[in-house]
């Protein structure tokens, strides 16, 4: 049953609403709130905007549009291109080589004309069509001479010449339109063409020319990615050639007649150094620049190693020395012309790596370790010139590795033992002398060298003197360290002296006490005791005469 209408209730509601509105108005006047923004500021809330604009259908279908517009264009062109190639291969298998070639050239002409119509109106279809046309042109010319028993152009000069011309045309077109994908495709097809021509030194000369084109245009277009793509492609092309060129139908084996290939490896490496000279200094330590240097060095070293194995196995030390001179020359020239930090250090590092191989080849074990230890001084000297912390850190890692290798695989040699100890001392001293030039803010590297020197000096002396004289010899070593600390005013050598004395005490009680001749035992104890008391008296008089303040000044390195 419907409730009867009561107008009194409506009047009561209107009165309540009017009363609430008047109260709110009085509150706003009291708080001096004149706009909704003032109320939001008082409450700390942010205004909420409600958009009344409907969602665009383009936003909802953006991905779909891109797939339909660009993705299907690439897929369609690839499928069409494969279909034409299969048709050409079928016609050629049926003995219609001329008709197969005419079909290819006709499709190329059609694609080219269609692409020209789309150049302004539909740029992405223009690019896709031109890539398809250029690929098909290269394939059609390829089938005129290669991969067929009855070629239309049997001449060994005209057929390869047309293939090179097709690659050159693709480079010209790609560079003219600054089409980066097509430039890389042209580079790939150019290297493949050079390998298919299979003309010995001419093949490598063509690959070198492609490397030059890549480096030149990367500099002109400010596109380092082109060199990053060219380096693995060029070195891979040379590797295929060195392995007998199976692309041209030969067996997979190291080429016995390719000794001249080593010259081209040096040419590649020189060309790919060029970006280090032209890139701005701020980009010298970015990932692309670092990757470029590593790819160039690894490609050269790897293929040079294979070439030496195949053609110069007895002269590998001389070739490694040539590589050392090559890399150090690049490193020094790069430093003198650019003052970069990373690139010269990297090339110098690879130079010293090849120097290690050369030293081993010329001298053999254990004599090689003597010269390898002296190599550390050369690295430190170059690091001083380059102001390179990278070389210093790399050198101590390599130096430690060489030292451990010596202890593990070689018989003891007094010359090598003392060379490791003295080179470590000299390196630490040089780094201390020129620490500002090396911009070293920590003493870790110097302390590591001194630690190596401390341990190896004990080992060298122990190996060099008769067993009964070890304690006396170590005591003399401790005295020498102490004298060095006075001359150089460096507390670290005093610490080495104290450490040597403690080692001598331990050796004297644990080993010499039971086996030494009584006279030698007495002499050892007396000599060690005198040296220890002398050092103690020095510290006592030092504190009395100069005080703690002057001692703290001596602690600092000069």
XYZ file of C-alpha atoms in Angstrom:
558
model
C 0.000 0.000 0.000
C 1.413 3.373 -1.045
C 2.285 5.746 1.746
C 0.251 8.992 1.535
C 2.035 12.139 0.421
C 3.033 14.428 3.293
C 4.067 17.973 2.191
C 5.255 18.797 5.692
C 8.223 16.468 5.386
C 9.397 18.247 2.217
C 9.267 21.618 3.985
C 11.281 20.202 6.882
C 14.002 18.907 4.514
C 14.266 22.278 2.792
C 14.692 23.982 6.124
C 17.452 21.532 7.170
C 19.361 22.045 3.893
C 19.061 25.828 4.148
C 20.335 25.684 7.721
C 23.365 23.570 6.677
C 24.218 25.930 3.842
C 24.139 28.931 6.137
C 26.404 27.215 8.625
C 28.921 26.251 5.911
C 28.902 29.821 4.625
C 29.660 31.186 8.072
C 32.549 28.711 8.488
C 34.068 29.723 5.154
C 33.842 33.396 6.100
C 35.459 32.718 9.447
C 38.352 30.728 7.851
C 38.639 33.212 4.976
C 38.126 30.533 2.349
C 36.944 32.083 -0.864
C 37.519 29.352 -3.470
C 37.610 25.561 -3.746
C 41.410 25.746 -4.204
C 41.701 27.307 -0.723
C 39.819 24.394 0.751
C 42.154 21.903 -1.001
C 45.176 23.800 0.304
C 43.814 23.679 3.851
C 43.227 19.938 3.720
C 46.516 19.142 1.937
C 44.716 17.425 -0.938
C 45.478 17.654 -4.640
C 42.810 18.676 -7.086
C 41.417 15.801 -9.045
C 40.968 16.471 -12.714
C 38.412 14.431 -14.545
C 39.043 14.227 -18.233
C 35.995 14.246 -20.373
C 37.967 13.600 -23.548
C 37.160 10.145 -24.892
C 40.042 7.695 -25.505
C 41.248 7.929 -29.068
C 40.835 4.789 -31.146
C 44.382 5.438 -32.435
C 45.762 5.007 -28.911
C 44.010 1.712 -28.507
C 45.211 0.371 -31.844
C 48.744 1.865 -31.990
C 50.568 -1.446 -31.686
C 48.219 -3.076 -34.130
C 48.784 -0.250 -36.609
C 52.556 -0.453 -36.335
C 52.519 -4.217 -36.849
C 50.173 -3.901 -39.778
C 52.002 -0.973 -41.367
C 55.652 -1.884 -40.780
C 55.828 -5.507 -39.672
C 53.705 -6.904 -42.484
C 55.661 -4.809 -44.992
C 58.914 -6.506 -43.990
C 57.312 -9.953 -43.809
C 55.602 -9.522 -47.169
C 58.757 -8.316 -48.898
C 60.803 -11.200 -47.443
C 58.243 -13.777 -48.566
C 58.004 -12.180 -52.013
C 61.781 -12.102 -52.345
C 62.103 -15.776 -51.396
C 59.363 -16.663 -53.841
C 61.155 -14.932 -56.709
C 64.444 -16.614 -55.767
C 62.796 -20.038 -55.660
C 61.232 -19.361 -59.048
C 64.606 -18.375 -60.500
C 66.244 -21.479 -59.038
C 63.491 -23.676 -60.491
C 63.816 -22.168 -63.967
C 67.578 -22.570 -63.849
C 67.242 -26.211 -62.788
C 65.031 -26.760 -65.851
C 67.737 -25.442 -68.126
C 66.252 -21.967 -68.585
C 69.116 -19.942 -67.176
C 68.423 -16.981 -69.436
C 64.739 -16.886 -68.510
C 65.683 -17.133 -64.825
C 67.981 -14.145 -65.102
C 65.455 -12.145 -67.116
C 62.838 -12.807 -64.429
C 65.212 -11.543 -61.751
C 66.120 -8.365 -63.645
C 62.464 -7.704 -64.477
C 61.402 -7.947 -60.843
C 64.318 -5.740 -59.803
C 63.245 -3.105 -62.347
C 59.640 -3.293 -61.165
C 60.541 -3.021 -57.496
C 62.824 -0.091 -58.235
C 60.099 1.830 -60.108
C 57.488 1.132 -57.441
C 59.897 2.204 -54.723
C 60.588 5.526 -56.480
C 56.859 6.289 -56.418
C 56.764 5.669 -52.658
C 59.908 7.667 -51.799
C 58.008 10.767 -50.662
C 54.572 9.428 -49.812
C 55.364 6.130 -48.034
C 59.016 6.233 -46.884
C 59.027 2.894 -45.072
C 57.694 1.040 -48.127
C 60.350 2.807 -50.201
C 63.076 1.469 -47.918
C 61.649 -2.043 -47.837
C 61.222 -2.174 -51.604
C 64.701 -0.856 -52.313
C 66.298 -3.348 -49.933
C 64.438 -6.147 -51.690
C 65.429 -4.821 -55.114
C 69.120 -4.520 -54.226
C 69.246 -7.969 -52.630
C 67.549 -9.498 -55.652
C 69.887 -7.645 -58.014
C 72.913 -9.057 -56.191
C 71.429 -12.564 -56.207
C 70.549 -12.383 -59.908
C 74.042 -11.264 -60.892
C 75.485 -13.917 -58.591
C 73.632 -16.653 -60.493
C 75.055 -15.433 -63.804
C 78.452 -16.891 -62.945
C 78.435 -18.672 -59.596
C 76.703 -21.824 -58.306
C 75.749 -23.171 -61.707
C 77.249 -25.777 -63.998
C 76.513 -23.804 -67.157
C 76.852 -20.110 -66.302
C 75.539 -17.481 -68.683
C 78.748 -15.503 -68.131
C 81.583 -18.019 -67.882
C 84.295 -15.376 -68.091
C 86.219 -15.249 -64.803
C 86.664 -11.488 -65.084
C 83.251 -10.198 -66.218
C 81.175 -12.328 -63.819
C 83.030 -11.332 -60.630
C 83.324 -7.775 -61.951
C 79.536 -7.481 -62.258
C 79.142 -8.809 -58.717
C 81.545 -6.179 -57.406
C 79.688 -3.517 -59.401
C 76.356 -4.589 -57.878
C 77.857 -4.310 -54.393
C 79.313 -0.908 -55.238
C 75.926 0.290 -56.485
C 74.290 -0.809 -53.229
C 76.928 1.090 -51.243
C 76.386 4.191 -53.363
C 72.616 4.070 -52.998
C 72.732 3.321 -49.256
C 75.216 6.089 -48.504
C 73.302 8.578 -50.638
C 70.099 7.950 -48.692
C 71.958 7.373 -45.373
C 70.131 4.060 -45.010
C 72.048 2.378 -42.212
C 70.488 -1.065 -42.520
C 71.300 -1.115 -46.223
C 74.888 -0.014 -45.557
C 75.434 -2.996 -43.266
C 73.753 -5.305 -45.802
C 76.042 -3.909 -48.495
C 79.030 -4.599 -46.253
C 77.912 -8.204 -45.737
C 77.313 -8.749 -49.448
C 80.633 -7.106 -50.290
C 82.566 -9.477 -48.040
C 80.594 -12.432 -49.411
C 81.393 -11.251 -52.968
C 85.087 -10.994 -52.165
C 85.099 -14.535 -50.780
C 83.175 -15.900 -53.774
C 85.644 -14.297 -56.169
C 88.355 -16.292 -54.333
C 91.295 -14.577 -56.003
C 93.977 -14.784 -53.294
C 95.404 -11.372 -52.448
C 92.623 -9.648 -54.467
C 90.012 -11.081 -52.091
C 91.795 -9.629 -49.088
C 92.339 -6.327 -50.922
C 88.569 -6.069 -51.492
C 87.897 -6.804 -47.819
C 90.409 -4.107 -46.863
C 88.620 -1.662 -49.163
C 85.314 -2.475 -47.470
C 86.904 -1.841 -44.083
C 88.122 1.547 -45.325
C 84.641 2.447 -46.618
C 83.090 1.513 -43.276
C 85.580 3.557 -41.231
C 85.381 6.575 -43.551
C 81.592 6.708 -43.580
C 81.296 6.035 -39.859
C 83.401 9.148 -39.316
C 81.463 11.163 -41.897
C 78.045 10.198 -40.549
C 79.075 10.258 -36.861
C 77.980 6.621 -36.624
C 80.427 4.486 -34.584
C 78.033 1.560 -34.831
C 79.132 1.035 -38.437
C 82.718 0.338 -37.329
C 81.438 -1.914 -34.543
C 79.584 -3.924 -37.183
C 82.487 -3.836 -39.651
C 85.129 -5.186 -37.261
C 83.563 -8.641 -36.658
C 82.445 -8.863 -40.295
C 85.896 -8.059 -41.704
C 87.765 -10.345 -39.329
C 85.194 -13.109 -39.894
C 85.671 -12.744 -43.640
C 89.434 -13.073 -43.214
C 88.918 -16.097 -40.960
C 86.784 -17.815 -43.624
C 89.503 -17.093 -46.183
C 92.230 -18.371 -43.847
C 90.282 -21.603 -43.241
C 90.349 -22.436 -46.943
C 87.277 -20.414 -48.001
C 84.536 -23.075 -47.802
C 82.069 -20.495 -49.189
C 83.809 -20.877 -52.552
C 83.491 -24.664 -52.342
C 86.877 -25.553 -50.839
C 87.547 -27.831 -47.903
C 87.768 -26.567 -44.344
C 91.495 -26.389 -43.526
C 94.131 -23.762 -42.830
C 95.179 -22.251 -46.131
C 98.787 -23.275 -46.867
C 99.428 -20.497 -49.400
C 98.204 -17.500 -47.423
C 101.308 -16.188 -45.688
C 100.649 -12.736 -47.166
C 97.408 -12.583 -45.185
C 99.327 -11.393 -42.121
C 100.022 -8.083 -43.889
C 96.307 -7.474 -44.349
C 95.675 -8.151 -40.665
C 97.964 -5.233 -39.844
C 96.064 -3.093 -42.368
C 92.691 -3.951 -40.769
C 94.021 -3.103 -37.316
C 95.378 0.255 -38.490
C 92.077 1.180 -40.123
C 90.040 0.255 -37.056
C 92.243 2.387 -34.803
C 91.086 5.491 -36.686
C 87.899 6.112 -34.614
C 90.021 6.532 -31.480
C 91.618 9.584 -33.103
C 88.365 11.170 -34.259
C 85.902 10.419 -31.449
C 85.436 13.232 -28.901
C 87.369 12.789 -25.625
C 84.211 12.414 -23.551
C 83.238 9.313 -25.563
C 86.615 7.592 -25.177
C 85.497 5.543 -22.178
C 81.937 4.752 -23.212
C 80.828 1.211 -23.982
C 80.958 1.476 -27.824
C 84.536 2.803 -27.784
C 85.692 0.135 -25.335
C 83.945 -2.584 -27.350
C 85.542 -1.330 -30.574
C 89.063 -1.488 -29.116
C 88.543 -4.945 -27.611
C 87.033 -6.337 -30.844
C 89.879 -4.911 -32.916
C 92.617 -6.247 -30.655
C 91.055 -9.671 -30.137
C 90.340 -10.064 -33.847
C 93.904 -9.173 -34.795
C 95.562 -11.337 -32.119
C 93.324 -14.365 -32.783
C 93.768 -14.372 -36.554
C 97.471 -13.522 -36.316
C 97.890 -16.545 -34.049
C 96.185 -18.805 -36.609
C 98.257 -17.306 -39.401
C 101.465 -17.905 -37.469
C 100.455 -21.513 -36.751
C 99.757 -22.072 -40.436
C 102.683 -20.242 -42.014
C 105.300 -19.114 -39.464
C 105.444 -21.710 -36.670
C 109.215 -21.399 -36.294
C 109.183 -17.592 -36.337
C 106.357 -16.990 -33.866
C 108.596 -15.099 -31.432
C 109.674 -12.648 -34.148
C 106.069 -12.140 -35.276
C 105.004 -11.538 -31.676
C 107.787 -8.958 -31.308
C 106.541 -7.273 -34.476
C 103.069 -7.184 -32.938
C 104.539 -5.616 -29.802
C 106.221 -2.862 -31.806
C 102.990 -2.323 -33.761
C 100.735 -1.976 -30.720
C 103.181 0.120 -28.698
C 103.656 2.453 -31.675
C 99.876 2.869 -31.954
C 99.592 3.414 -28.218
C 102.348 6.058 -28.071
C 101.112 7.873 -31.167
C 97.543 7.835 -29.870
C 98.637 9.264 -26.530
C 100.761 11.992 -28.093
C 97.972 13.119 -30.433
C 94.866 12.756 -28.240
C 95.965 12.564 -24.574
C 93.231 10.005 -24.008
C 93.470 7.719 -20.983
C 91.769 4.487 -21.920
C 92.546 3.757 -25.581
C 96.372 4.129 -25.390
C 96.426 1.997 -22.235
C 94.389 -0.761 -23.893
C 96.594 -0.926 -26.977
C 99.708 -0.844 -24.789
C 98.267 -3.720 -22.742
C 97.884 -5.889 -25.843
C 101.394 -4.868 -26.874
C 102.838 -6.119 -23.600
C 100.827 -9.326 -23.959
C 102.501 -10.040 -27.302
C 105.855 -9.032 -25.755
C 105.342 -11.770 -23.163
C 104.887 -14.322 -25.953
C 107.972 -12.997 -27.735
C 110.146 -13.179 -24.613
C 109.066 -16.762 -23.986
C 109.802 -17.685 -27.593
C 113.280 -16.164 -27.656
C 114.552 -17.224 -24.207
C 112.520 -20.159 -22.896
C 112.016 -21.203 -19.273
C 113.438 -20.261 -16.749
C 115.332 -17.371 -18.412
C 112.074 -15.918 -19.727
C 110.953 -15.121 -16.184
C 113.970 -12.854 -15.680
C 113.047 -10.713 -18.685
C 109.342 -10.869 -17.857
C 110.076 -9.430 -14.430
C 112.017 -6.562 -16.039
C 109.051 -5.996 -18.338
C 107.189 -4.752 -15.259
C 109.530 -1.740 -15.051
C 108.773 -0.915 -18.682
C 105.038 -1.029 -17.989
C 105.361 1.235 -14.943
C 107.489 3.680 -16.927
C 104.906 3.821 -19.704
C 102.145 4.214 -17.118
C 103.983 7.248 -15.734
C 104.157 8.786 -19.190
C 100.496 8.044 -19.966
C 99.352 8.930 -16.428
C 97.456 5.653 -16.578
C 96.140 3.867 -13.512
C 94.840 1.148 -15.830
C 98.368 0.113 -16.800
C 99.503 0.110 -13.169
C 96.641 -2.111 -12.023
C 96.998 -4.393 -15.046
C 100.742 -4.659 -14.511
C 100.510 -5.785 -10.902
C 97.969 -8.454 -11.879
C 100.181 -9.706 -14.720
C 103.305 -9.435 -12.567
C 101.686 -11.522 -9.826
C 100.537 -14.108 -12.372
C 104.029 -14.403 -13.856
C 105.529 -14.715 -10.376
C 103.134 -17.510 -9.388
C 103.757 -19.275 -12.703
C 107.479 -19.145 -12.026
C 107.049 -20.686 -8.575
C 104.826 -23.449 -9.947
C 106.472 -24.501 -13.209
C 110.115 -23.453 -13.097
C 113.191 -24.478 -11.145
C 114.696 -21.839 -8.883
C 117.098 -19.335 -10.397
C 118.980 -16.780 -8.306
C 118.887 -14.172 -11.078
C 115.132 -14.551 -11.482
C 114.513 -14.549 -7.723
C 116.407 -11.321 -7.124
C 114.941 -9.739 -10.266
C 111.391 -10.225 -8.947
C 112.337 -8.760 -5.569
C 114.302 -5.795 -6.922
C 111.762 -4.964 -9.651
C 109.030 -4.925 -7.005
C 111.073 -2.549 -4.845
C 111.876 -0.327 -7.818
C 108.233 -0.254 -8.970
C 107.017 0.735 -5.506
C 109.665 3.438 -5.315
C 108.786 4.830 -8.748
C 105.091 4.897 -7.893
C 105.855 6.686 -4.625
C 108.076 9.181 -6.438
C 105.495 9.949 -9.135
C 102.255 9.280 -7.286
C 100.727 12.617 -8.317
C 101.488 11.953 -11.981
C 99.715 8.614 -11.725
C 96.834 10.247 -9.800
C 96.902 7.383 -7.300
C 94.878 8.244 -4.235
C 95.609 5.020 -2.372
C 98.765 3.218 -1.281
C 97.324 -0.198 -2.009
C 99.323 -0.726 -5.213
C 102.604 0.340 -3.625
C 101.969 -1.785 -0.553
C 101.311 -4.808 -2.776
C 104.620 -4.297 -4.559
C 106.433 -3.948 -1.224
C 104.729 -7.088 0.083
C 105.886 -9.002 -3.005
C 109.400 -7.600 -2.558
C 109.453 -8.580 1.125
C 108.450 -12.188 0.483
C 110.563 -12.712 -2.617
C 113.658 -11.177 -1.057
C 113.481 -13.702 1.795
C 113.024 -16.499 -0.733
C 115.834 -15.225 -2.995
C 118.333 -14.925 -0.142
C 117.364 -18.330 1.262
C 117.936 -19.930 -2.150
C 121.173 -18.048 -2.858
C 123.235 -18.747 0.300
C 124.259 -22.017 1.961
C 121.804 -23.392 4.491
C 123.969 -22.482 7.502
C 124.168 -18.843 6.391
C 120.439 -18.123 5.930
C 119.947 -16.522 9.348
C 123.013 -14.304 8.935
C 121.992 -13.321 5.382
C 118.450 -12.448 6.485
C 119.904 -10.344 9.316
C 121.989 -8.427 6.769
C 118.840 -7.957 4.690
C 117.021 -6.528 7.714
C 119.922 -4.143 8.338
C 119.807 -3.064 4.693
C 116.087 -2.283 4.946
C 116.749 -0.237 8.060
C 119.467 1.797 6.336
C 117.104 2.397 3.397
C 114.482 3.709 5.812
C 116.997 6.229 7.157
C 118.118 7.356 3.718
C 114.634 7.559 2.177
C 112.943 8.635 5.443
C 110.185 6.096 4.872
C 108.667 4.033 7.668
C 107.647 1.214 5.331
C 111.225 0.028 4.963
C 111.564 -0.006 8.765
C 108.459 -2.193 8.866
C 110.089 -4.516 6.314
C 113.264 -4.564 8.453
C 111.307 -5.514 11.577
C 109.385 -8.179 9.613
C 112.641 -9.642 8.300
C 114.106 -9.731 11.808
C 111.053 -11.538 13.149
C 111.295 -14.046 10.278
C 114.978 -14.507 11.123
C 114.202 -15.153 14.775
C 111.615 -17.756 13.840
C 113.944 -19.423 11.355
C 116.804 -19.384 13.855
C 114.860 -21.092 16.641
C 112.768 -23.476 14.530
C 115.341 -24.649 11.976
C 118.888 -23.463 12.650
C 119.013 -24.166 16.391
C 119.288 -27.901 15.905
C 121.396 -28.145 12.754
C 123.906 -25.291 12.802
C 127.557 -25.730 13.650
C 128.143 -24.310 17.153
C 130.427 -21.536 15.913
C 127.985 -20.442 13.215
C 125.113 -20.683 15.696
C 126.896 -18.366 18.143
C 127.749 -15.893 15.375
C 124.152 -15.877 14.156
C 122.720 -15.263 17.604
C 125.237 -12.548 18.420
C 124.817 -10.749 15.103
C 121.020 -10.841 15.272
C 121.080 -9.672 18.878
C 123.387 -6.748 18.082
C 121.210 -5.649 15.156
C 118.014 -5.891 17.228
C 119.536 -3.905 20.109
C 120.879 -1.297 17.676
C 117.441 -0.773 16.190
C 115.949 -0.553 19.673
C 118.506 2.066 20.700
C 117.717 4.057 17.558
C 114.022 4.201 18.423
C 114.839 5.169 22.040
C 117.160 8.021 21.080
C 114.834 9.107 18.299
C 111.957 9.567 20.705
C 114.142 11.343 23.254
C 115.765 13.796 20.854
C 113.015 14.537 18.378
C 109.743 13.793 20.103
C 106.570 12.301 18.799
C 105.707 15.180 16.492
C 108.795 14.843 14.296
C 108.371 11.084 14.164
C 104.861 11.521 12.790
C 106.322 13.670 9.998
C 108.770 10.925 9.073
C 105.912 8.478 8.747
C 104.617 10.378 5.739
C 106.100 9.384 2.365
C 108.433 11.995 0.887
